[in-house]
Short mmCIF file of N, CA and C in Angstrom, two decimals:
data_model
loop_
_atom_site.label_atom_id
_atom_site.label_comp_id
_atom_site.label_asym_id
_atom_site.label_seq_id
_atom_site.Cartn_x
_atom_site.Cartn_y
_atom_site.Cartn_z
N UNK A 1 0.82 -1.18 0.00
CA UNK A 1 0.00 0.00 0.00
C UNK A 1 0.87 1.25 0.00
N UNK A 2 1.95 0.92 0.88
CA UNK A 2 2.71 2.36 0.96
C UNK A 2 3.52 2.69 -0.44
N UNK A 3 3.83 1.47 -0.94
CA UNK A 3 4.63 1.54 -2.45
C UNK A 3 3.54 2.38 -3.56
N UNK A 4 2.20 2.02 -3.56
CA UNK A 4 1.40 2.16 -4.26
C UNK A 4 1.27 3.89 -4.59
N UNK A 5 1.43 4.30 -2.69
CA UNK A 5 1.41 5.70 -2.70
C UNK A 5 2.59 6.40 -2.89
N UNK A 6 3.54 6.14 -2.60
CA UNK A 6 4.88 6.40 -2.95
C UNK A 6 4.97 6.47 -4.78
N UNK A 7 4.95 5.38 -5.32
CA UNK A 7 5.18 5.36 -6.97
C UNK A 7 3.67 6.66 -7.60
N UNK A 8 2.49 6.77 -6.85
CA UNK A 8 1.69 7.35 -7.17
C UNK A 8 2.21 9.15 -7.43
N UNK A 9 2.82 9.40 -6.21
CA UNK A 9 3.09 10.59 -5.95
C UNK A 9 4.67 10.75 -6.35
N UNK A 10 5.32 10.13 -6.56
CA UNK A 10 6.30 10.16 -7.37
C UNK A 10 6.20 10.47 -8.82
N UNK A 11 5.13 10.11 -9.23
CA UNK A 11 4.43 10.02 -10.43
C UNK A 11 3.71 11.57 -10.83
N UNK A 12 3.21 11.67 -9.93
CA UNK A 12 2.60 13.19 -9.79
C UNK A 12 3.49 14.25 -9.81
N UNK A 13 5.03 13.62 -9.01
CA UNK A 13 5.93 14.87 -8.93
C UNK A 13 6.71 14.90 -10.30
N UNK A 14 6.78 14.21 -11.00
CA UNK A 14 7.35 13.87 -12.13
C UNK A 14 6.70 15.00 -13.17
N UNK A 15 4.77 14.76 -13.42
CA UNK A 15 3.84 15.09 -14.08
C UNK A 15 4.43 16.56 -14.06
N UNK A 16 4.22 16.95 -12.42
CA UNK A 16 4.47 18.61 -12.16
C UNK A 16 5.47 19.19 -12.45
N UNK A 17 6.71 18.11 -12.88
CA UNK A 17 7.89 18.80 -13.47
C UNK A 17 8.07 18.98 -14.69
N UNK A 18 7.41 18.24 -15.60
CA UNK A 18 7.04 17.97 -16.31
C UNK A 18 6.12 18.95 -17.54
N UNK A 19 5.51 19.43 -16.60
CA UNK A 19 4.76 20.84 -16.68
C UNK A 19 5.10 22.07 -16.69
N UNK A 20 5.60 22.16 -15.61
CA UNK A 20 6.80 22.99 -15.35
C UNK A 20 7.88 23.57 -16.42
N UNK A 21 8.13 22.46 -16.66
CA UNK A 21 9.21 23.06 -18.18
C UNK A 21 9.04 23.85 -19.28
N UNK A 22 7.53 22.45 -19.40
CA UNK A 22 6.67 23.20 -20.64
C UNK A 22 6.33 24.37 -20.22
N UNK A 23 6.15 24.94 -18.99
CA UNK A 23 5.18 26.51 -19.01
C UNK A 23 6.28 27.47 -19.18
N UNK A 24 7.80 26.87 -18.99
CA UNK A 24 8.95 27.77 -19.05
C UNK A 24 9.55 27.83 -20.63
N UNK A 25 9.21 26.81 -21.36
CA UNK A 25 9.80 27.12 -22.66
C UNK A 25 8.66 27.92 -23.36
N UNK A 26 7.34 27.83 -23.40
CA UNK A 26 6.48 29.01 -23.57
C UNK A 26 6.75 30.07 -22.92
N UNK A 27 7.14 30.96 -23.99
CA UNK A 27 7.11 33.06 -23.85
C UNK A 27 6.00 33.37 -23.73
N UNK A 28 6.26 34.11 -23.06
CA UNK A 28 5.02 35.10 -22.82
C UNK A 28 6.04 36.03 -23.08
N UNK A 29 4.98 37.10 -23.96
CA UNK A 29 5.42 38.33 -24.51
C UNK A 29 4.13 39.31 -24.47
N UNK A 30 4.15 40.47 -23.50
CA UNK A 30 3.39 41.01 -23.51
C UNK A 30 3.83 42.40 -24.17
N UNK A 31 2.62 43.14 -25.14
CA UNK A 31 2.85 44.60 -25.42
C UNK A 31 1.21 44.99 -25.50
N UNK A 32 1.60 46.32 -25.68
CA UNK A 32 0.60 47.61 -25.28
C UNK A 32 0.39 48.21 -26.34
N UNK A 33 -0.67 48.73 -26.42
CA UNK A 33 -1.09 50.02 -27.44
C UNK A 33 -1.75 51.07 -26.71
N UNK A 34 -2.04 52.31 -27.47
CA UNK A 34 -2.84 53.11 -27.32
C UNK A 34 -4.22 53.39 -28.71
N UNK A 35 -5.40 52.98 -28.54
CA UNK A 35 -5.80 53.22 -29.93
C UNK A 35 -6.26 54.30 -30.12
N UNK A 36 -7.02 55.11 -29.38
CA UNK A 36 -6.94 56.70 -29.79
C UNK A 36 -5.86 57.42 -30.40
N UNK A 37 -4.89 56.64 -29.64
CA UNK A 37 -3.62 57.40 -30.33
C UNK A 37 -2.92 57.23 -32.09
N UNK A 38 -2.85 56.21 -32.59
CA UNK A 38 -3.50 55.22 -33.28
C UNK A 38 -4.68 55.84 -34.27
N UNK A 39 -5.76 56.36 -33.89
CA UNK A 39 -6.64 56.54 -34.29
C UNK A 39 -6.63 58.07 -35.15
N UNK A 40 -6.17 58.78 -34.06
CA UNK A 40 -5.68 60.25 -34.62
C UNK A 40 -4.93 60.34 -35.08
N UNK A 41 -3.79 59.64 -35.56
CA UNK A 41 -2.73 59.87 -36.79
C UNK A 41 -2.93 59.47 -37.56
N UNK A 42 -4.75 58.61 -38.13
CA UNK A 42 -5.04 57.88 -39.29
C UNK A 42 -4.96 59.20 -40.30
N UNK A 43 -5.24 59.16 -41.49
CA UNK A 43 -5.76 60.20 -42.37
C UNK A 43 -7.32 60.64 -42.22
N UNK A 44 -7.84 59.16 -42.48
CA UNK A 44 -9.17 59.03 -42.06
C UNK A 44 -9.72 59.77 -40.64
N UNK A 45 -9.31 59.68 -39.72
CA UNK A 45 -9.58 60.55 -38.45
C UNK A 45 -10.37 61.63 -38.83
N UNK A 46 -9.26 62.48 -39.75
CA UNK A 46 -9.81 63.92 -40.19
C UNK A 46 -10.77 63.95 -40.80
N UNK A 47 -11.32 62.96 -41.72
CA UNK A 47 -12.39 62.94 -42.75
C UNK A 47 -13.77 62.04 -41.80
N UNK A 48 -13.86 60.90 -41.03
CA UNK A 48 -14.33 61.05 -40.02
C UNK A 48 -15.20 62.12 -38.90
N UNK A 49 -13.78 63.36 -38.61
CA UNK A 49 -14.00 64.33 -37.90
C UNK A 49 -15.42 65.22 -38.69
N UNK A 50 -14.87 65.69 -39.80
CA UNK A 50 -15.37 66.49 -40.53
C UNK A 50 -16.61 65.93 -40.95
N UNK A 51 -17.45 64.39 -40.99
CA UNK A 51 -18.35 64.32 -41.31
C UNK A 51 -19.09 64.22 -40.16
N UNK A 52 -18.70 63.97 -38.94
CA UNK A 52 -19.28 64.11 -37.93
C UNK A 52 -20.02 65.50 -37.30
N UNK A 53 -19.11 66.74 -37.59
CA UNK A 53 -19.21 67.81 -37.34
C UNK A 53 -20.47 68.43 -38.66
N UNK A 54 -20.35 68.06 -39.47
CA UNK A 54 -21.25 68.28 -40.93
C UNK A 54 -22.72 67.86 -40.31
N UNK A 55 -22.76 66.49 -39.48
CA UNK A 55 -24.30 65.85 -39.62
C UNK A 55 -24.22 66.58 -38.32
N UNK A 56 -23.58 66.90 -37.05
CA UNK A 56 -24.03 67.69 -35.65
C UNK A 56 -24.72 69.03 -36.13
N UNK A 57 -23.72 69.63 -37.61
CA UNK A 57 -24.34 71.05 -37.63
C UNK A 57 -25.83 70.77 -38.08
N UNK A 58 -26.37 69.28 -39.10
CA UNK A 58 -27.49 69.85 -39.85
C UNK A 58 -27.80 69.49 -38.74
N UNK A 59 -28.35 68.29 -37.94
CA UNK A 59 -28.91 67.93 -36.21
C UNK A 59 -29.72 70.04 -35.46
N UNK A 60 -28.09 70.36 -35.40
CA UNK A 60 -28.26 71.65 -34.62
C UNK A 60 -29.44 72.80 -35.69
N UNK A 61 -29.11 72.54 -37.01
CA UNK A 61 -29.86 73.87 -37.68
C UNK A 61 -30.83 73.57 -37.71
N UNK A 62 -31.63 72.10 -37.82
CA UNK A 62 -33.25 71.46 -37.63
C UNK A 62 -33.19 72.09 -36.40
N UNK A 63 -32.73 71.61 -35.57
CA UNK A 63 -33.37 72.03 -33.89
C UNK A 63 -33.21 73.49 -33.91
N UNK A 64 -32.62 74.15 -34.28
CA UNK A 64 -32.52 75.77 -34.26
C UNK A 64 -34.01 76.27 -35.24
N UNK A 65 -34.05 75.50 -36.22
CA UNK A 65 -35.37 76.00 -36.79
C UNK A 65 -36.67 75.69 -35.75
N UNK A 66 -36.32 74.62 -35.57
CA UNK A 66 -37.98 74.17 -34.79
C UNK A 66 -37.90 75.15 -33.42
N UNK A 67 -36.59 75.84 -32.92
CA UNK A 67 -36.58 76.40 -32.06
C UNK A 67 -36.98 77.55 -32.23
N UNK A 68 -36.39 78.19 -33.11
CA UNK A 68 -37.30 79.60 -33.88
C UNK A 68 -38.55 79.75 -34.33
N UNK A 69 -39.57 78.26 -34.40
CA UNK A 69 -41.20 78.29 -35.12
C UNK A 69 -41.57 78.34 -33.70
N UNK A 70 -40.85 77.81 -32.33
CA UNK A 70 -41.63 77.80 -31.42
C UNK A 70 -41.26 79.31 -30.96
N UNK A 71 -40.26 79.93 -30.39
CA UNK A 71 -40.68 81.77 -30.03
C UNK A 71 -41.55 82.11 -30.72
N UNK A 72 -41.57 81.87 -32.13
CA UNK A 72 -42.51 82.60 -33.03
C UNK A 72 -43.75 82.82 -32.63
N UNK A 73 -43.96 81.74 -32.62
CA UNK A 73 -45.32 81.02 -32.41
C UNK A 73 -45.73 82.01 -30.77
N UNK A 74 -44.84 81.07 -29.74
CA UNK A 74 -45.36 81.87 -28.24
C UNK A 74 -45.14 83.19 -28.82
N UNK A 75 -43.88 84.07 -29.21
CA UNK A 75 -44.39 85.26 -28.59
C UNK A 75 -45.94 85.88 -29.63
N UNK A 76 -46.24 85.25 -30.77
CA UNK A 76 -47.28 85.65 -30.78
C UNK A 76 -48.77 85.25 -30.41
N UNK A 77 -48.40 84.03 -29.64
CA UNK A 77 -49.81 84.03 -28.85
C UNK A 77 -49.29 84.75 -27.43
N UNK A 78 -48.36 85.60 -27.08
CA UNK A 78 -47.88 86.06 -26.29
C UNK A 78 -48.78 87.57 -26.18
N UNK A 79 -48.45 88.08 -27.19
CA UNK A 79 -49.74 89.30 -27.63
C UNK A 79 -50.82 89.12 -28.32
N UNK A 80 -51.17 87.87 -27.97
CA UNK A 80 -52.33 88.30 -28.71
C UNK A 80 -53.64 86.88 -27.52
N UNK A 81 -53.15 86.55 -26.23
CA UNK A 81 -53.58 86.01 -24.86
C UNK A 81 -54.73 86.46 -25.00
N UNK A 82 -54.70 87.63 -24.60
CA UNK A 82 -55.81 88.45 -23.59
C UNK A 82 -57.17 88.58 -24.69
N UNK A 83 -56.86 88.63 -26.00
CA UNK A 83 -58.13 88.98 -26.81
C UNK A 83 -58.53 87.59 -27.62
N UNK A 84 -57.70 86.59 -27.47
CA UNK A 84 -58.17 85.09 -27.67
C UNK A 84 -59.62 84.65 -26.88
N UNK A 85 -60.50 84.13 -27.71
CA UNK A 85 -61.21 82.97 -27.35
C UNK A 85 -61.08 81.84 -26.00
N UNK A 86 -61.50 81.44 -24.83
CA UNK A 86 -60.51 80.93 -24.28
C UNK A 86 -60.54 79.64 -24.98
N UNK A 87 -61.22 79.20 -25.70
CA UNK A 87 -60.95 77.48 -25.85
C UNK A 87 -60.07 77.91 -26.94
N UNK A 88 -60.04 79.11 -27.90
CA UNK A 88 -58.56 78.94 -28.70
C UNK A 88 -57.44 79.58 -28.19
N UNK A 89 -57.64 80.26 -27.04
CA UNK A 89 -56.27 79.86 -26.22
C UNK A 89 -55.66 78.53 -25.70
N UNK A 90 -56.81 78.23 -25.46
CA UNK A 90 -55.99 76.43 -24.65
C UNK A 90 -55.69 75.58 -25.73
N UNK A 91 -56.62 75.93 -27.38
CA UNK A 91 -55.71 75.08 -28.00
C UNK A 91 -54.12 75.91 -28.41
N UNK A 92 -54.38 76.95 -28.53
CA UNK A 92 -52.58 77.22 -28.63
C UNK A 92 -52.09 76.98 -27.82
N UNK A 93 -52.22 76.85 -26.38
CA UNK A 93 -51.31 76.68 -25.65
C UNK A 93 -50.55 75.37 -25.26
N UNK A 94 -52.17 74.56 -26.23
CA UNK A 94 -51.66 72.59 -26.16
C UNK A 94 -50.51 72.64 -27.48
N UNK A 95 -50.95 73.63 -28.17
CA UNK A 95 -49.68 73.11 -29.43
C UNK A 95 -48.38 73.70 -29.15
N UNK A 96 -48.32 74.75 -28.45
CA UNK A 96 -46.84 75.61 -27.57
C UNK A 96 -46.45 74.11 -26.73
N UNK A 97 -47.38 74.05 -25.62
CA UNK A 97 -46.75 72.52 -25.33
C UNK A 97 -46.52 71.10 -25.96
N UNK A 98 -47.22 71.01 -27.08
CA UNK A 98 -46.96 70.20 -27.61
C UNK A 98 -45.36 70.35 -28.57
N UNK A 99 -45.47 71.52 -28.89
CA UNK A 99 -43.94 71.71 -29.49
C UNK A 99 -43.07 71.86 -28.91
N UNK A 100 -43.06 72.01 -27.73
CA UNK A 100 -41.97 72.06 -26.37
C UNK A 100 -41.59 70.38 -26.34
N UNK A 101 -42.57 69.45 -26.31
CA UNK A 101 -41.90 68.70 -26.10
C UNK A 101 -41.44 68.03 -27.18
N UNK A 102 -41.92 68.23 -28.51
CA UNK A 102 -41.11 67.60 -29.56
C UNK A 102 -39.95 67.98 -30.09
N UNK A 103 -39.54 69.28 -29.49
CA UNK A 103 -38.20 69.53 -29.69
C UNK A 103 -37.25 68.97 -28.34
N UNK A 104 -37.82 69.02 -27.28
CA UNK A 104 -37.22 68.02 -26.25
C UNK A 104 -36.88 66.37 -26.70
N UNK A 105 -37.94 66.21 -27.82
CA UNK A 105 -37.71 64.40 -28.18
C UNK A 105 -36.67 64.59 -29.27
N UNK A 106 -36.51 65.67 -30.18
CA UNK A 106 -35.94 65.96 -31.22
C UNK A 106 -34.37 66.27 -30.49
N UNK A 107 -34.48 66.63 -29.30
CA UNK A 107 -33.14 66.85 -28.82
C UNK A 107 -32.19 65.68 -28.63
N UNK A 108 -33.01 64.76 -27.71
CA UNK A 108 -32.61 63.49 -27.57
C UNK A 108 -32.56 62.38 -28.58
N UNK A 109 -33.51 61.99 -29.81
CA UNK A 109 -32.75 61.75 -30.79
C UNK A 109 -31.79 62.17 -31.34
N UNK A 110 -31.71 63.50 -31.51
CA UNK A 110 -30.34 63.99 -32.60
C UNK A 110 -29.28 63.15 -31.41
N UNK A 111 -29.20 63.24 -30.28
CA UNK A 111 -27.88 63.10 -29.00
C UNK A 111 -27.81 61.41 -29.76
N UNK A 112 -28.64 60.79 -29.65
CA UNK A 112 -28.71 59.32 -30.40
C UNK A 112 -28.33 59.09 -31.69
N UNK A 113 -28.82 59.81 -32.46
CA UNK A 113 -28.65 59.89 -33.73
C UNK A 113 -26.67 59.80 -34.11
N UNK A 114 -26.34 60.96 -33.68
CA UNK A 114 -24.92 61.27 -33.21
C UNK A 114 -24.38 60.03 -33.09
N UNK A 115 -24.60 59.85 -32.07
CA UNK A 115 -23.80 58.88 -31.81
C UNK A 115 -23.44 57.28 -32.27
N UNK A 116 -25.11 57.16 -32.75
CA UNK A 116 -25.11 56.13 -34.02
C UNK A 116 -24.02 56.58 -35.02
N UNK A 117 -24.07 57.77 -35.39
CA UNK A 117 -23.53 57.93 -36.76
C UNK A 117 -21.65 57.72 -36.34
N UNK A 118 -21.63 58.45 -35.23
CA UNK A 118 -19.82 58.48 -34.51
C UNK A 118 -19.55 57.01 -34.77
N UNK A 119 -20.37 55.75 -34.53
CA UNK A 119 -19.91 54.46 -34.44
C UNK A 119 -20.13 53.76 -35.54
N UNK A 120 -21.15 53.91 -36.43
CA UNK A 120 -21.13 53.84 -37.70
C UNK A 120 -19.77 54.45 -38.76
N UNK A 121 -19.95 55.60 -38.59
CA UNK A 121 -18.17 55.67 -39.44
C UNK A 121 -16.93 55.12 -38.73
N UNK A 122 -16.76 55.28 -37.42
CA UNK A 122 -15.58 54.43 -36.91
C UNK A 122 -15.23 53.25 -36.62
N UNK A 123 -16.53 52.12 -36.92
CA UNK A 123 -16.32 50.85 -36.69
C UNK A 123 -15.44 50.48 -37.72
N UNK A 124 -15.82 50.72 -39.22
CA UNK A 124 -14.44 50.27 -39.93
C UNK A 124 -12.95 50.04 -40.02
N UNK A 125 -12.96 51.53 -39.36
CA UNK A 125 -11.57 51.90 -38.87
C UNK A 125 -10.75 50.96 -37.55
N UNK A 126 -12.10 51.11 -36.72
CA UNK A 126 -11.80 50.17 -35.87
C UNK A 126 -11.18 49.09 -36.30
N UNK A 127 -12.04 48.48 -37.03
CA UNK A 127 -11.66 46.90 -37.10
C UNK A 127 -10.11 46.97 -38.17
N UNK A 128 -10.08 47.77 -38.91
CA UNK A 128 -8.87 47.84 -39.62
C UNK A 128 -7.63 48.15 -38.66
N UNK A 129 -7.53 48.91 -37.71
CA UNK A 129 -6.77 49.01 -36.31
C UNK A 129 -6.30 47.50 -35.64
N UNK A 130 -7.54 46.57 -35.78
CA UNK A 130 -7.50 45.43 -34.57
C UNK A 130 -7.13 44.65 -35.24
N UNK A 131 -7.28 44.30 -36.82
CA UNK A 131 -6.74 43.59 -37.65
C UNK A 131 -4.89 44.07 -38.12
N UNK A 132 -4.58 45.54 -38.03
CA UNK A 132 -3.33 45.32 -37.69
C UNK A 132 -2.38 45.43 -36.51
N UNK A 133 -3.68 45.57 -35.43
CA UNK A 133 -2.67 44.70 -33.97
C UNK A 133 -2.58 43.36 -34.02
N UNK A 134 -3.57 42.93 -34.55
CA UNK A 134 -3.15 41.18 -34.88
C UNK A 134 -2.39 40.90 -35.60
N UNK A 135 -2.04 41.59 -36.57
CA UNK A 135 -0.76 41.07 -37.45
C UNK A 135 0.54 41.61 -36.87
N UNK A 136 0.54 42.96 -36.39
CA UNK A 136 2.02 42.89 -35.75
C UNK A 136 1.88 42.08 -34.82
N UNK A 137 1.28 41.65 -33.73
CA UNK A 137 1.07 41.19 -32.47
C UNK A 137 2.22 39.85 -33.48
N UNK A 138 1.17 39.20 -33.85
CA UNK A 138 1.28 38.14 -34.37
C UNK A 138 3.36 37.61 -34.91
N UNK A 139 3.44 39.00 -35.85
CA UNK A 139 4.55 38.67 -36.29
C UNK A 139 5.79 39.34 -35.64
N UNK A 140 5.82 39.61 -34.12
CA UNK A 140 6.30 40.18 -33.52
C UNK A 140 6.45 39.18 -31.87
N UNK A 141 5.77 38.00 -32.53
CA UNK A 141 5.83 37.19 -30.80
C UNK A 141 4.71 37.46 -30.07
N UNK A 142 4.22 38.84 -29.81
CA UNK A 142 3.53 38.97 -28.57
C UNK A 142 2.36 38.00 -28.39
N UNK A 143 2.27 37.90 -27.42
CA UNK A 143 1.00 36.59 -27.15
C UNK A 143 -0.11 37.46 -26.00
N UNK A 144 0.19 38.85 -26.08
CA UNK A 144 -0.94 39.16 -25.44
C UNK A 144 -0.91 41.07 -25.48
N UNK A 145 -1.50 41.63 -25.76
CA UNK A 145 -1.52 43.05 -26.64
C UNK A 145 -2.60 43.89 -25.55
N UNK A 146 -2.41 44.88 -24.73
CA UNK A 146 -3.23 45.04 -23.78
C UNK A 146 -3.53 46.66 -24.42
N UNK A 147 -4.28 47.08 -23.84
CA UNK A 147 -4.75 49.09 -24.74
C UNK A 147 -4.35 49.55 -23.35
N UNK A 148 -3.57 50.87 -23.32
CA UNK A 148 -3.73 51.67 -22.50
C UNK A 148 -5.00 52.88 -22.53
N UNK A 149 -5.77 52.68 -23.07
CA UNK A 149 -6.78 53.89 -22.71
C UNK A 149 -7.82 53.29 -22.76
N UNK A 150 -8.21 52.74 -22.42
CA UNK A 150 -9.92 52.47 -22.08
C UNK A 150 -10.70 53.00 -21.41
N UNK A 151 -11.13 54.13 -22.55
CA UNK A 151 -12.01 54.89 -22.06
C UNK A 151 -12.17 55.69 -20.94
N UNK A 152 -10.92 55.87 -20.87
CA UNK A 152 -10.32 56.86 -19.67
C UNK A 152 -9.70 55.90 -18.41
N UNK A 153 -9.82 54.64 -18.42
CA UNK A 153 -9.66 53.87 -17.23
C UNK A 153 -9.02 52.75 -17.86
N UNK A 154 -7.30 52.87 -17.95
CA UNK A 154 -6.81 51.90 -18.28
C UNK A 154 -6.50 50.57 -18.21
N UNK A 155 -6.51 49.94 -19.35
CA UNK A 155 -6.63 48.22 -18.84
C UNK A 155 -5.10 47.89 -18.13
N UNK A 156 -4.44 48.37 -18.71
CA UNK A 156 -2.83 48.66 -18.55
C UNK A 156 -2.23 49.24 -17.88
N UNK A 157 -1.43 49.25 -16.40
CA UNK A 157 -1.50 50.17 -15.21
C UNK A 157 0.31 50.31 -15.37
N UNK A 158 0.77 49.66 -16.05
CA UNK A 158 2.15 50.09 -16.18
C UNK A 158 2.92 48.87 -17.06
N UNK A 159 3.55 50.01 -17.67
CA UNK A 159 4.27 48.58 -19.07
C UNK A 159 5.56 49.39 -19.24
N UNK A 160 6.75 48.95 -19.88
CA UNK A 160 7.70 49.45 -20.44
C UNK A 160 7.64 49.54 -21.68
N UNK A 161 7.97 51.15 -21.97
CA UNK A 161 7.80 51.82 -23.97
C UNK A 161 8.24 50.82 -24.79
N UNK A 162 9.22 50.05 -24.45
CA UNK A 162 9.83 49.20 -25.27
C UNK A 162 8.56 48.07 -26.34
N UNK A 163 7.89 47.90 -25.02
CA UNK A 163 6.82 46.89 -25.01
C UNK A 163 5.25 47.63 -26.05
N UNK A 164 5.54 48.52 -26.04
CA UNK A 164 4.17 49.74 -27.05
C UNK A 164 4.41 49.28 -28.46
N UNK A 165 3.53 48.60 -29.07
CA UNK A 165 2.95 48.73 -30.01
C UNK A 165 2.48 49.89 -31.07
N UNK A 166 2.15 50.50 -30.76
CA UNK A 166 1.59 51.57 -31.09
C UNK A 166 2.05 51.94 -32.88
N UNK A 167 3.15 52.71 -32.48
CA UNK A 167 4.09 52.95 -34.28
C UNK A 167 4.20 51.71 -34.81
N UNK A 168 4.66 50.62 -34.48
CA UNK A 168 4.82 49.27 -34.92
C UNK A 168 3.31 48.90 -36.07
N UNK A 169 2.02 49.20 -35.29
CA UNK A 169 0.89 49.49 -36.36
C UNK A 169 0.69 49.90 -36.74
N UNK A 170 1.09 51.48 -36.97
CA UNK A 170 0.98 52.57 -37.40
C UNK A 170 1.47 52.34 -39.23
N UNK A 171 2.82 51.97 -38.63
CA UNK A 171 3.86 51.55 -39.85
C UNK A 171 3.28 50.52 -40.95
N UNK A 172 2.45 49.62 -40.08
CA UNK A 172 2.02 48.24 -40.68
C UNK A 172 0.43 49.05 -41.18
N UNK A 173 -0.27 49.98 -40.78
CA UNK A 173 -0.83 50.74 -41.39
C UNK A 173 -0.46 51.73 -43.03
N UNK A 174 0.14 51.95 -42.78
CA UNK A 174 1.02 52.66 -43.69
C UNK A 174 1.35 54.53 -43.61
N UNK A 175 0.77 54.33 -42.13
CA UNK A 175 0.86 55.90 -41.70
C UNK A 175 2.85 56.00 -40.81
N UNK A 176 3.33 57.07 -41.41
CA UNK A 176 4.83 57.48 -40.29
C UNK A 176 4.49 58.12 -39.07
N UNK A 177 4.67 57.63 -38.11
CA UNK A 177 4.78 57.86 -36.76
C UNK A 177 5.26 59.26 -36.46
N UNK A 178 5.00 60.21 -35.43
CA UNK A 178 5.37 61.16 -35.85
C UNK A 178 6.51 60.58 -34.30
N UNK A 179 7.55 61.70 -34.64
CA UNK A 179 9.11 61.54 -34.26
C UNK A 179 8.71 61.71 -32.39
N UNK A 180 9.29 60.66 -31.63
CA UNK A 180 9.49 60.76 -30.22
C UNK A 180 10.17 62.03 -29.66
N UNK A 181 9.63 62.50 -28.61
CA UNK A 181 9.73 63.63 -27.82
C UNK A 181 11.27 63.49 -27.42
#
């Protein structure tokens, strides 16, 4: 019985050394990116930017119009209250409120709208970004590629520059890095 446990756990210590080796001849190679950073030295960025800012302005000049039919509108049932009908006062005053709040709904779609559209043009880009962190990753060793900016709260709490990715995709992008500080 005691042999049984002896050759058993001998056996086990063997397994664990065994293991052991293997987890030591596997690298681990870790590197970092930044993709905002990344993102703003595309070309595309700028053309991006500019269509974003194009659909916020028409967003803003609809809501600026519907904002101007509604003063219109109040200040002239504004002067002209006191010599109204009252039941056609209360209906102007249901359509003043009623247009109050459809530019309140009109506000909050456009905020939606936006932002559909921000992720709609940048998903491409995106994925063209993640497809060449996978290829440098890839042809560079690393076996694990972490982002420093997520969204203000980094996944990455400290790495050495050496280890940044960043220009390495840039390059494999076909954009030049602009020159270190």
């Amino acid at each position: 019985m005691k042999n049984k446990s002896l050759i058993t756990a001998l056996a086990l210590v063997l397994v664990f050394l065994g293991l052991g080796a293997q987890a030591q001849t596997a690298a681990i190679k870790i590197g970092y990116t930044n993709v905002d950073y990344i993102l703003s030295q595309l070309p595309e960025a700028k053309q991006i930017e500019t269509q974003l800012k194009e659909y916020e302005a028409q967003l803003g000049n609809q809501l600026q119009a519907k904002m101007q039919e509604f003063e219109t509108k109040y200040r002239d049932f504004s002067e002209k209250a006191e010599t109204m009908v009252p039941e056609v006062r209360a209906d102007k005053q249901q359509e003043l409120q009623n247009m109050q709040q459809q530019i309140q709904q009109f506000q909050q779609t456009a905020q939606g709208s936006l932002q559909k559209k921000q992720q709609e043009l940048l998903e491409p880009t995106y994925k063209k970004i993640q497809n060449s962190i996978d290829k440098v990753a890839e042809a560079n060793g690393y076996t694990h590629v972490f982002t420093s900016d997520a969204a203000g709260f980094p996944v990455l709490l400290y790495a050495r520059e050496e280890d940044n990715i960043s220009n390495l995709v840039l390059k494999d992008l076909g954009v030049t890095p602009p020159a270190s500080n």
